Amino acid sequence: MEEHDIIIVGAGPAGLTAGIYVGREGLNATILEKGVTGGNANMAPLVANFPGFKSITGAKFLKRIAEQAEMYIDLHEHEEITKIHKTDDRILLTTNKGEYSAKALIICSGTTYRKLGIKGEDEFIGKGISFCSICDGMFFKGKDVFVVGGGNSAAEHALHLKDIGCNVKIVHRRDELRAQKYLQDRIHAEGIPIIWNSVLTEMKGETFLKSVVIHNRETEVDEEVEVAGVFLAVGEEPNSKLATVIGVDVDELGYIITDKNQRTNIPHVYAAGDVTGGVQQLVVACGEGAVAAVNAYQSLKIHKN
Ligand code: NAP
């Protein structure tokens, strides 16, 4: 079993920033990431609201943070925690690759993209349905695609898809977007059509997606429309199951509850970033990661004395 002062769960913006802070304090710490470094933020087509960066892709931005983090802390990709247990003074973790114990845990496990839960959806994920316009957009150049959702992610995906030459339309269940105004203004300026008050009810195809059924919630009319790709941007769900196993409190939507020092209700267990809900922005995730790291570090120092 590897013994550490602090283990950070997740290598997105919050986890990597926490890693920079605890690593620079000289603590024996590790970041465990079940997938690849960067997390969902890798999929952001454009980051334009992180102070100091006028315009950078999510993947490039996260790569920079990761390079900085790895100057100070070990980072294990593709290492998923399968078991967690809390004793009086340590947290014990089993992963697909080993066993760890830590005096403190910083949970930065982020969120998972929500699905629509409709017929045909699971069948065509990766075969016409995508969550990432940066990763998959080029496959649909010159083709008809839909973006589903009305938030910032939907707006950013639609703008990126338009930019790379897709014939993109947004399908939104209400009659107004919830995306920030500067994104809405760009959607209008680019002339991206929006199919209002409508939801997808079925995905159809053979090997690949060929068409979708759109239900207009006002007129109650269903229409089958041919489309090569559908980009889903209908929100996220917190990856907080692990935390609840050791008794961490979550809110009614499953987001981890923390105080202003990013402490959870369990001693020496902290959480930061999107898994805590609230304002889900890169700058906030990084800020919360720093706050969690400093408080975790200080609590261990106090503990030693
Ligand atoms: P979001 O803000 O939760 O928006 C999800 C959208 O999907 C909403 O418009 C929602 O409709 C719609 N929706 C949800 N469930 C649906 C369903 N079953 N069928 C059809 N439509 C459905 O999610 P997000 O855009 O992924 O953003 C997540 C968080 O990251 C937000 O806090 C966002 O501000 C942040 N973010 C920020 C930036 C940025 O600052 N540039 C970029 C990306 C994400 P309703 O509007 O009717 O609820």
mmCIF file of C-alpha atoms and ligand atoms in Angstrom:
data_model
loop_
_atom_site.group_PDB
_atom_site.id
_atom_site.type_symbol
_atom_site.label_atom_id
_atom_site.label_comp_id
_atom_site.label_asym_id
_atom_site.label_seq_id
_atom_site.Cartn_x
_atom_site.Cartn_y
_atom_site.Cartn_z
ATOM 1 C CA MET A 1 0.000 0.000 0.000
ATOM 2 C CA GLU A 2 1.288 3.467 -0.985
ATOM 3 C CA GLU A 3 1.057 6.008 1.838
ATOM 4 C CA HIS A 4 0.438 9.667 1.019
ATOM 5 C CA ASP A 5 -0.324 12.895 2.804
ATOM 6 C CA ILE A 6 -2.939 13.902 0.273
ATOM 7 C CA ILE A 7 -4.654 12.177 -2.629
ATOM 8 C CA ILE A 8 -6.462 14.248 -5.219
ATOM 9 C CA VAL A 9 -9.229 12.544 -7.175
ATOM 10 C CA GLY A 10 -9.522 13.880 -10.714
ATOM 11 C CA ALA A 11 -7.166 15.743 -13.051
ATOM 12 C CA GLY A 12 -9.456 18.458 -14.359
ATOM 13 C CA PRO A 13 -8.843 22.149 -13.659
ATOM 14 C CA ALA A 14 -9.695 21.848 -9.943
ATOM 15 C CA GLY A 15 -7.595 18.722 -9.321
ATOM 16 C CA LEU A 16 -4.595 19.970 -11.283
ATOM 17 C CA THR A 17 -4.625 23.314 -9.496
ATOM 18 C CA ALA A 18 -4.903 21.567 -6.126
ATOM 19 C CA GLY A 19 -1.949 19.447 -7.268
ATOM 20 C CA ILE A 20 0.169 22.516 -8.034
ATOM 21 C CA TYR A 21 -0.528 23.910 -4.564
ATOM 22 C CA VAL A 22 0.058 20.758 -2.479
ATOM 23 C CA GLY A 23 3.024 19.748 -4.610
ATOM 24 C CA ARG A 24 4.695 23.123 -4.085
ATOM 25 C CA GLU A 25 4.271 22.663 -0.305
ATOM 26 C CA GLY A 26 6.408 19.552 -0.604
ATOM 27 C CA LEU A 27 3.658 17.207 0.488
ATOM 28 C CA ASN A 28 3.681 13.585 -0.524
ATOM 29 C CA ALA A 29 0.699 13.692 -2.843
ATOM 30 C CA THR A 30 -0.696 12.057 -5.969
ATOM 31 C CA ILE A 31 -3.479 12.778 -8.432
ATOM 32 C CA LEU A 32 -5.575 9.776 -9.499
ATOM 33 C CA GLU A 33 -7.501 10.279 -12.737
ATOM 34 C CA LYS A 34 -9.836 7.584 -14.044
ATOM 35 C CA GLY A 35 -9.602 8.865 -17.626
ATOM 36 C CA VAL A 36 -7.248 11.346 -19.209
ATOM 37 C CA THR A 37 -5.871 14.587 -17.854
ATOM 38 C CA GLY A 38 -8.117 17.593 -18.385
ATOM 39 C CA GLY A 39 -11.507 15.938 -18.011
ATOM 40 C CA ASN A 40 -14.568 17.541 -19.582
ATOM 41 C CA ALA A 41 -12.748 20.869 -19.926
ATOM 42 C CA ASN A 42 -10.735 19.314 -22.794
ATOM 43 C CA MET A 43 -13.912 19.426 -24.829
ATOM 44 C CA ALA A 44 -14.498 23.182 -24.535
ATOM 45 C CA PRO A 45 -14.110 24.541 -28.087
ATOM 46 C CA LEU A 46 -13.085 27.938 -26.799
ATOM 47 C CA VAL A 47 -12.094 29.410 -23.449
ATOM 48 C CA ALA A 48 -12.519 33.186 -23.629
ATOM 49 C CA ASN A 49 -13.380 34.107 -20.051
ATOM 50 C CA PHE A 50 -10.383 32.898 -18.030
ATOM 51 C CA PRO A 51 -8.541 36.076 -17.017
ATOM 52 C CA GLY A 52 -5.309 36.387 -18.948
ATOM 53 C CA PHE A 53 -6.462 34.250 -21.879
ATOM 54 C CA LYS A 54 -8.376 36.039 -24.633
ATOM 55 C CA SER A 55 -8.914 32.863 -26.596
ATOM 56 C CA ILE A 56 -7.597 29.328 -26.141
ATOM 57 C CA THR A 57 -9.092 25.879 -26.663
ATOM 58 C CA GLY A 58 -9.998 23.915 -23.545
ATOM 59 C CA ALA A 59 -7.549 21.134 -24.453
ATOM 60 C CA LYS A 60 -4.590 23.498 -24.902
ATOM 61 C CA PHE A 61 -5.423 25.337 -21.712
ATOM 62 C CA LEU A 62 -5.673 22.150 -19.666
ATOM 63 C CA LYS A 63 -2.440 20.826 -21.196
ATOM 64 C CA ARG A 64 -0.655 23.904 -19.886
ATOM 65 C CA ILE A 65 -2.070 23.448 -16.381
ATOM 66 C CA ALA A 66 -1.164 19.744 -16.449
ATOM 67 C CA GLU A 67 2.437 20.474 -17.481
ATOM 68 C CA GLN A 68 2.715 22.885 -14.581
ATOM 69 C CA ALA A 69 1.136 20.408 -12.128
ATOM 70 C CA GLU A 70 3.478 17.609 -13.200
ATOM 71 C CA MET A 71 6.450 19.762 -12.178
ATOM 72 C CA TYR A 72 5.317 19.220 -8.569
ATOM 73 C CA ILE A 73 3.117 16.137 -8.260
ATOM 74 C CA ASP A 74 2.661 12.596 -9.628
ATOM 75 C CA LEU A 75 -0.293 12.192 -11.901
ATOM 76 C CA HIS A 76 -1.742 8.743 -12.653
ATOM 77 C CA GLU A 77 -4.083 8.566 -15.650
ATOM 78 C CA HIS A 78 -6.488 5.674 -16.289
ATOM 79 C CA GLU A 79 -6.510 4.824 -12.594
ATOM 80 C CA GLU A 80 -10.029 4.451 -11.278
ATOM 81 C CA ILE A 81 -10.942 4.167 -7.627
ATOM 82 C CA THR A 82 -13.021 1.064 -7.066
ATOM 83 C CA LYS A 83 -13.212 1.047 -3.250
ATOM 84 C CA ILE A 84 -12.986 3.706 -0.562
ATOM 85 C CA HIS A 85 -12.931 3.409 3.200
ATOM 86 C CA LYS A 86 -12.400 5.955 5.970
ATOM 87 C CA THR A 87 -10.730 5.064 9.258
ATOM 88 C CA ASP A 88 -10.263 7.496 12.182
ATOM 89 C CA ASP A 89 -7.167 9.089 10.695
ATOM 90 C CA ARG A 90 -6.761 7.839 7.116
ATOM 91 C CA ILE A 91 -8.642 7.333 3.903
ATOM 92 C CA LEU A 92 -7.999 4.005 2.184
ATOM 93 C CA LEU A 93 -8.423 3.684 -1.560
ATOM 94 C CA THR A 94 -8.315 0.686 -3.877
ATOM 95 C CA THR A 95 -7.928 1.363 -7.585
ATOM 96 C CA ASN A 96 -7.694 -0.807 -10.697
ATOM 97 C CA LYS A 97 -3.899 -0.539 -10.277
ATOM 98 C CA GLY A 98 -3.112 -0.478 -6.571
ATOM 99 C CA GLU A 99 -3.869 0.492 -2.982
ATOM 100 C CA TYR A 100 -3.349 3.848 -1.337
ATOM 101 C CA SER A 101 -3.797 5.461 2.020
ATOM 102 C CA ALA A 102 -3.910 9.212 2.625
ATOM 103 C CA LYS A 103 -4.337 11.591 5.530
ATOM 104 C CA ALA A 104 -6.529 13.872 3.428
ATOM 105 C CA LEU A 105 -8.555 13.606 0.248
ATOM 106 C CA ILE A 106 -9.452 16.324 -2.237
ATOM 107 C CA ILE A 107 -12.314 15.223 -4.466
ATOM 108 C CA CYS A 108 -12.321 16.935 -7.856
ATOM 109 C CA SER A 109 -14.189 14.242 -9.736
ATOM 110 C CA GLY A 110 -16.216 16.597 -11.936
ATOM 111 C CA THR A 111 -19.365 15.713 -13.787
ATOM 112 C CA THR A 112 -20.615 13.330 -16.469
ATOM 113 C CA TYR A 113 -22.550 14.517 -19.510
ATOM 114 C CA ARG A 114 -26.267 13.927 -19.232
ATOM 115 C CA LYS A 115 -28.003 11.855 -21.899
ATOM 116 C CA LEU A 116 -31.550 12.332 -23.181
ATOM 117 C CA GLY A 117 -32.675 8.807 -22.302
ATOM 118 C CA ILE A 118 -34.525 8.322 -25.597
ATOM 119 C CA LYS A 119 -34.882 5.367 -27.966
ATOM 120 C CA GLY A 120 -31.796 4.780 -30.153
ATOM 121 C CA GLU A 121 -29.523 7.107 -28.175
ATOM 122 C CA ASP A 122 -27.182 4.510 -26.668
ATOM 123 C CA GLU A 123 -27.018 2.659 -29.987
ATOM 124 C CA PHE A 124 -25.632 5.666 -31.896
ATOM 125 C CA ILE A 125 -23.269 7.236 -29.357
ATOM 126 C CA GLY A 126 -19.974 7.413 -31.262
ATOM 127 C CA LYS A 127 -21.865 6.611 -34.479
ATOM 128 C CA GLY A 128 -23.400 10.009 -35.092
ATOM 129 C CA ILE A 129 -24.095 11.140 -31.542
ATOM 130 C CA SER A 130 -21.342 13.039 -29.753
ATOM 131 C CA PHE A 131 -20.750 15.170 -26.671
ATOM 132 C CA CYS A 132 -17.665 16.898 -28.100
ATOM 133 C CA SER A 133 -17.643 19.142 -31.165
ATOM 134 C CA ILE A 134 -13.884 19.659 -30.855
ATOM 135 C CA CYS A 135 -13.240 15.896 -30.979
ATOM 136 C CA ASP A 136 -15.806 14.876 -33.583
ATOM 137 C CA GLY A 137 -16.930 18.022 -35.411
ATOM 138 C CA MET A 138 -14.664 17.551 -38.435
ATOM 139 C CA PHE A 139 -16.385 14.255 -39.315
ATOM 140 C CA PHE A 140 -19.497 16.300 -40.072
ATOM 141 C CA LYS A 141 -18.012 19.073 -42.204
ATOM 142 C CA GLY A 142 -20.550 20.073 -44.884
ATOM 143 C CA LYS A 143 -23.245 17.912 -43.276
ATOM 144 C CA ASP A 144 -26.440 18.644 -41.346
ATOM 145 C CA VAL A 145 -26.021 18.427 -37.582
ATOM 146 C CA PHE A 146 -28.109 19.330 -34.547
ATOM 147 C CA VAL A 147 -26.922 20.611 -31.217
ATOM 148 C CA VAL A 148 -29.396 19.822 -28.443
ATOM 149 C CA GLY A 149 -29.590 22.176 -25.435
ATOM 150 C CA GLY A 150 -29.796 25.854 -24.639
ATOM 151 C CA GLY A 151 -26.877 26.450 -22.262
ATOM 152 C CA ASN A 152 -23.328 27.720 -22.698
ATOM 153 C CA SER A 153 -22.077 24.334 -23.882
ATOM 154 C CA ALA A 154 -24.746 24.084 -26.594
ATOM 155 C CA ALA A 155 -23.977 27.599 -27.808
ATOM 156 C CA GLU A 156 -20.222 26.964 -27.877
ATOM 157 C CA HIS A 157 -20.597 23.661 -29.732
ATOM 158 C CA ALA A 158 -22.945 25.259 -32.272
ATOM 159 C CA LEU A 159 -20.528 28.119 -32.922
ATOM 160 C CA HIS A 160 -17.601 25.738 -33.324
ATOM 161 C CA LEU A 161 -19.529 23.459 -35.693
ATOM 162 C CA LYS A 162 -20.602 26.441 -37.795
ATOM 163 C CA ASP A 163 -17.014 27.664 -37.843
ATOM 164 C CA ILE A 164 -15.687 24.378 -39.221
ATOM 165 C CA GLY A 165 -18.319 24.243 -41.965
ATOM 166 C CA CYS A 166 -21.183 22.141 -40.617
ATOM 167 C CA ASN A 167 -24.813 23.016 -41.354
ATOM 168 C CA VAL A 168 -25.762 23.343 -37.719
ATOM 169 C CA LYS A 169 -29.104 23.981 -36.049
ATOM 170 C CA ILE A 170 -29.842 24.149 -32.335
ATOM 171 C CA VAL A 171 -32.799 22.206 -30.939
ATOM 172 C CA HIS A 172 -33.995 23.634 -27.638
ATOM 173 C CA ARG A 173 -36.882 22.584 -25.442
ATOM 174 C CA ARG A 174 -37.935 26.124 -24.487
ATOM 175 C CA ASP A 175 -38.367 29.469 -26.282
ATOM 176 C CA GLU A 176 -35.205 31.105 -24.919
ATOM 177 C CA LEU A 177 -31.598 30.072 -24.424
ATOM 178 C CA ARG A 178 -29.948 30.095 -21.027
ATOM 179 C CA ALA A 179 -26.473 30.662 -22.548
ATOM 180 C CA GLN A 180 -24.621 33.853 -21.633
ATOM 181 C CA LYS A 181 -25.555 36.932 -23.662
ATOM 182 C CA TYR A 182 -22.254 37.222 -25.528
ATOM 183 C CA LEU A 183 -22.744 33.655 -26.798
ATOM 184 C CA GLN A 184 -26.383 34.289 -27.735
ATOM 185 C CA ASP A 185 -25.317 37.408 -29.643
ATOM 186 C CA ARG A 186 -22.757 35.370 -31.571
ATOM 187 C CA ILE A 187 -25.342 32.670 -32.371
ATOM 188 C CA HIS A 188 -27.611 35.350 -33.849
ATOM 189 C CA ALA A 189 -24.751 37.070 -35.673
ATOM 190 C CA GLU A 190 -23.736 33.743 -37.251
ATOM 191 C CA GLY A 191 -27.349 33.110 -38.295
ATOM 192 C CA ILE A 192 -27.493 29.700 -36.614
ATOM 193 C CA PRO A 193 -31.147 28.569 -36.766
ATOM 194 C CA ILE A 194 -32.828 27.507 -33.538
ATOM 195 C CA ILE A 195 -35.686 25.016 -33.478
ATOM 196 C CA TRP A 196 -37.583 26.282 -30.427
ATOM 197 C CA ASN A 197 -39.886 24.429 -28.025
ATOM 198 C CA SER A 198 -38.740 21.100 -29.376
ATOM 199 C CA VAL A 199 -37.230 17.897 -28.070
ATOM 200 C CA LEU A 200 -35.773 14.822 -29.728
ATOM 201 C CA THR A 201 -37.789 11.709 -28.992
ATOM 202 C CA GLU A 202 -35.990 9.056 -31.057
ATOM 203 C CA MET A 203 -32.704 8.486 -32.902
ATOM 204 C CA LYS A 204 -32.842 6.243 -35.976
ATOM 205 C CA GLY A 205 -30.318 4.704 -38.365
ATOM 206 C CA GLU A 206 -28.558 1.511 -39.331
ATOM 207 C CA THR A 207 -24.830 1.355 -38.556
ATOM 208 C CA PHE A 208 -24.772 5.152 -38.211
ATOM 209 C CA LEU A 209 -27.364 7.713 -37.205
ATOM 210 C CA LYS A 210 -29.548 8.743 -40.147
ATOM 211 C CA SER A 211 -32.494 10.671 -38.722
ATOM 212 C CA VAL A 212 -34.135 11.908 -35.547
ATOM 213 C CA VAL A 213 -37.728 12.412 -34.506
ATOM 214 C CA ILE A 214 -38.409 15.948 -33.263
ATOM 215 C CA HIS A 215 -41.445 16.649 -31.147
ATOM 216 C CA ASN A 216 -42.726 20.226 -31.071
ATOM 217 C CA ARG A 217 -44.036 20.788 -27.569
ATOM 218 C CA GLU A 218 -46.363 23.611 -28.624
ATOM 219 C CA THR A 219 -47.962 22.133 -31.710
ATOM 220 C CA GLU A 220 -47.608 18.511 -30.480
ATOM 221 C CA VAL A 221 -46.404 17.617 -34.002
ATOM 222 C CA ASP A 222 -43.721 14.946 -34.524
ATOM 223 C CA GLU A 223 -41.397 15.211 -37.509
ATOM 224 C CA GLU A 224 -38.655 12.849 -38.687
ATOM 225 C CA VAL A 225 -35.641 14.778 -39.974
ATOM 226 C CA GLU A 226 -32.525 13.403 -41.677
ATOM 227 C CA VAL A 227 -29.353 14.452 -39.900
ATOM 228 C CA ALA A 228 -25.778 13.169 -39.934
ATOM 229 C CA GLY A 229 -24.851 14.098 -36.395
ATOM 230 C CA VAL A 230 -26.300 15.135 -33.053
ATOM 231 C CA PHE A 231 -24.225 16.904 -30.412
ATOM 232 C CA LEU A 232 -25.745 16.580 -26.963
ATOM 233 C CA ALA A 233 -25.266 19.474 -24.540
ATOM 234 C CA VAL A 234 -28.103 18.939 -22.090
ATOM 235 C CA GLY A 235 -26.206 19.440 -18.867
ATOM 236 C CA GLU A 236 -24.196 17.326 -16.491
ATOM 237 C CA GLU A 237 -24.490 15.108 -13.431
ATOM 238 C CA PRO A 238 -22.004 15.147 -10.540
ATOM 239 C CA ASN A 239 -19.550 12.266 -10.060
ATOM 240 C CA SER A 240 -20.133 12.138 -6.302
ATOM 241 C CA LYS A 241 -21.009 8.496 -5.665
ATOM 242 C CA LEU A 242 -17.532 7.734 -4.302
ATOM 243 C CA ALA A 243 -17.807 10.569 -1.798
ATOM 244 C CA THR A 244 -21.156 9.402 -0.493
ATOM 245 C CA VAL A 245 -19.677 5.976 0.337
ATOM 246 C CA ILE A 246 -17.659 7.590 3.151
ATOM 247 C CA GLY A 247 -20.593 9.715 4.287
ATOM 248 C CA VAL A 248 -19.934 13.000 2.453
ATOM 249 C CA ASP A 249 -23.104 15.094 2.289
ATOM 250 C CA VAL A 250 -24.488 15.974 -1.137
ATOM 251 C CA ASP A 251 -27.390 18.227 -2.120
ATOM 252 C CA GLU A 252 -30.653 17.150 -3.762
ATOM 253 C CA LEU A 253 -28.954 17.032 -7.189
ATOM 254 C CA GLY A 254 -25.980 15.042 -5.897
ATOM 255 C CA TYR A 255 -23.442 17.902 -5.793
ATOM 256 C CA ILE A 256 -21.002 17.722 -2.862
ATOM 257 C CA ILE A 257 -21.721 20.272 -0.144
ATOM 258 C CA THR A 258 -18.682 22.226 1.080
ATOM 259 C CA ASP A 259 -18.048 25.240 3.275
ATOM 260 C CA LYS A 260 -16.110 28.263 2.045
ATOM 261 C CA ASN A 261 -12.838 26.433 2.773
ATOM 262 C CA GLN A 262 -13.959 23.585 0.471
ATOM 263 C CA ARG A 263 -14.338 21.297 3.508
ATOM 264 C CA THR A 264 -16.995 18.615 3.375
ATOM 265 C CA ASN A 265 -18.754 17.352 6.497
ATOM 266 C CA ILE A 266 -16.119 14.585 6.801
ATOM 267 C CA PRO A 267 -12.835 15.641 8.489
ATOM 268 C CA HIS A 268 -9.876 15.867 6.061
ATOM 269 C CA VAL A 269 -12.102 15.362 3.047
ATOM 270 C CA TYR A 270 -12.349 18.358 0.695
ATOM 271 C CA ALA A 271 -14.074 18.861 -2.647
ATOM 272 C CA ALA A 272 -13.555 21.365 -5.455
ATOM 273 C CA GLY A 273 -14.704 22.133 -8.975
ATOM 274 C CA ASP A 274 -17.824 21.104 -10.858
ATOM 275 C CA VAL A 275 -18.596 18.218 -8.474
ATOM 276 C CA THR A 276 -19.555 20.891 -5.908
ATOM 277 C CA GLY A 277 -22.052 22.551 -8.285
ATOM 278 C CA GLY A 278 -22.581 26.304 -8.085
ATOM 279 C CA VAL A 279 -20.901 28.493 -10.685
ATOM 280 C CA GLN A 280 -19.312 25.966 -13.044
ATOM 281 C CA GLN A 281 -16.519 27.934 -14.605
ATOM 282 C CA LEU A 282 -12.846 27.099 -15.155
ATOM 283 C CA VAL A 283 -11.727 30.038 -13.056
ATOM 284 C CA VAL A 284 -13.946 28.913 -10.180
ATOM 285 C CA ALA A 285 -12.758 25.301 -10.420
ATOM 286 C CA CYS A 286 -9.129 26.439 -10.287
ATOM 287 C CA GLY A 287 -9.890 28.783 -7.386
ATOM 288 C CA GLU A 288 -11.687 26.077 -5.434
ATOM 289 C CA GLY A 289 -8.826 23.648 -6.097
ATOM 290 C CA ALA A 290 -6.390 26.142 -4.594
ATOM 291 C CA VAL A 291 -8.604 26.789 -1.557
ATOM 292 C CA ALA A 292 -9.060 23.051 -0.930
ATOM 293 C CA ALA A 293 -5.320 22.420 -1.239
ATOM 294 C CA VAL A 294 -4.279 25.204 1.123
ATOM 295 C CA ASN A 295 -6.827 24.161 3.750
ATOM 296 C CA ALA A 296 -5.980 20.465 3.444
ATOM 297 C CA TYR A 297 -2.298 21.289 3.811
ATOM 298 C CA GLN A 298 -2.868 23.563 6.800
ATOM 299 C CA SER A 299 -5.094 21.052 8.557
ATOM 300 C CA LEU A 300 -2.371 18.426 8.240
ATOM 301 C CA LYS A 301 0.232 20.838 9.638
ATOM 302 C CA ILE A 302 -2.047 21.610 12.585
ATOM 303 C CA HIS A 303 -2.601 17.879 12.984
ATOM 304 C CA LYS A 304 1.166 17.209 13.227
ATOM 305 C CA ASN A 305 1.817 19.812 15.964
HETATM 306 P P1 NAP B 1 -26.688 23.654 -18.529
HETATM 307 O O1 NAP B 1 -26.301 25.065 -18.324
HETATM 308 O O2 NAP B 1 -27.258 22.863 -17.409
HETATM 309 O O3 NAP B 1 -27.711 23.640 -19.753
HETATM 310 C C1 NAP B 1 -28.301 22.442 -20.173
HETATM 311 C C2 NAP B 1 -29.292 22.770 -21.261
HETATM 312 O O4 NAP B 1 -29.878 21.556 -21.705
HETATM 313 C C3 NAP B 1 -30.423 23.682 -20.797
HETATM 314 O O5 NAP B 1 -30.723 24.622 -21.788
HETATM 315 C C4 NAP B 1 -31.574 22.704 -20.576
HETATM 316 O O6 NAP B 1 -32.827 23.284 -20.865
HETATM 317 C C5 NAP B 1 -31.290 21.634 -21.590
HETATM 318 N N1 NAP B 1 -31.751 20.313 -21.160
HETATM 319 C C6 NAP B 1 -31.533 19.679 -19.984
HETATM 320 N N2 NAP B 1 -32.097 18.465 -19.983
HETATM 321 C C7 NAP B 1 -32.700 18.331 -21.194
HETATM 322 C C8 NAP B 1 -33.444 17.298 -21.810
HETATM 323 N N3 NAP B 1 -33.692 16.145 -21.178
HETATM 324 N N4 NAP B 1 -33.911 17.495 -23.061
HETATM 325 C C9 NAP B 1 -33.665 18.645 -23.728
HETATM 326 N N5 NAP B 1 -32.944 19.666 -23.203
HETATM 327 C C10 NAP B 1 -32.469 19.503 -21.950
HETATM 328 O O7 NAP B 1 -25.473 22.745 -19.084
HETATM 329 P P2 NAP B 1 -24.149 23.161 -19.893
HETATM 330 O O8 NAP B 1 -24.451 24.109 -20.976
HETATM 331 O O9 NAP B 1 -23.489 21.868 -20.216
HETATM 332 O O10 NAP B 1 -23.264 23.907 -18.812
HETATM 333 C C11 NAP B 1 -22.922 23.242 -17.577
HETATM 334 C C12 NAP B 1 -22.253 24.259 -16.659
HETATM 335 O O11 NAP B 1 -20.990 24.628 -17.218
HETATM 336 C C13 NAP B 1 -23.056 25.554 -16.526
HETATM 337 O O12 NAP B 1 -22.886 26.033 -15.235
HETATM 338 C C14 NAP B 1 -22.403 26.460 -17.539
HETATM 339 O O13 NAP B 1 -22.550 27.840 -17.247
HETATM 340 C C15 NAP B 1 -20.955 26.025 -17.456
HETATM 341 N N6 NAP B 1 -20.275 26.316 -18.747
HETATM 342 C C16 NAP B 1 -19.746 27.545 -18.894
HETATM 343 C C17 NAP B 1 -19.135 27.900 -20.107
HETATM 344 C C18 NAP B 1 -18.599 29.289 -20.269
HETATM 345 O O14 NAP B 1 -18.572 30.042 -19.307
HETATM 346 N N7 NAP B 1 -18.178 29.686 -21.454
HETATM 347 C C19 NAP B 1 -19.101 26.975 -21.147
HETATM 348 C C20 NAP B 1 -19.682 25.728 -20.962
HETATM 349 C C21 NAP B 1 -20.268 25.408 -19.749
HETATM 350 P P3 NAP B 1 -33.473 24.446 -19.954
HETATM 351 O O15 NAP B 1 -32.765 25.706 -20.370
HETATM 352 O O16 NAP B 1 -34.911 24.401 -20.332
HETATM 353 O O17 NAP B 1 -33.226 24.040 -18.537
#
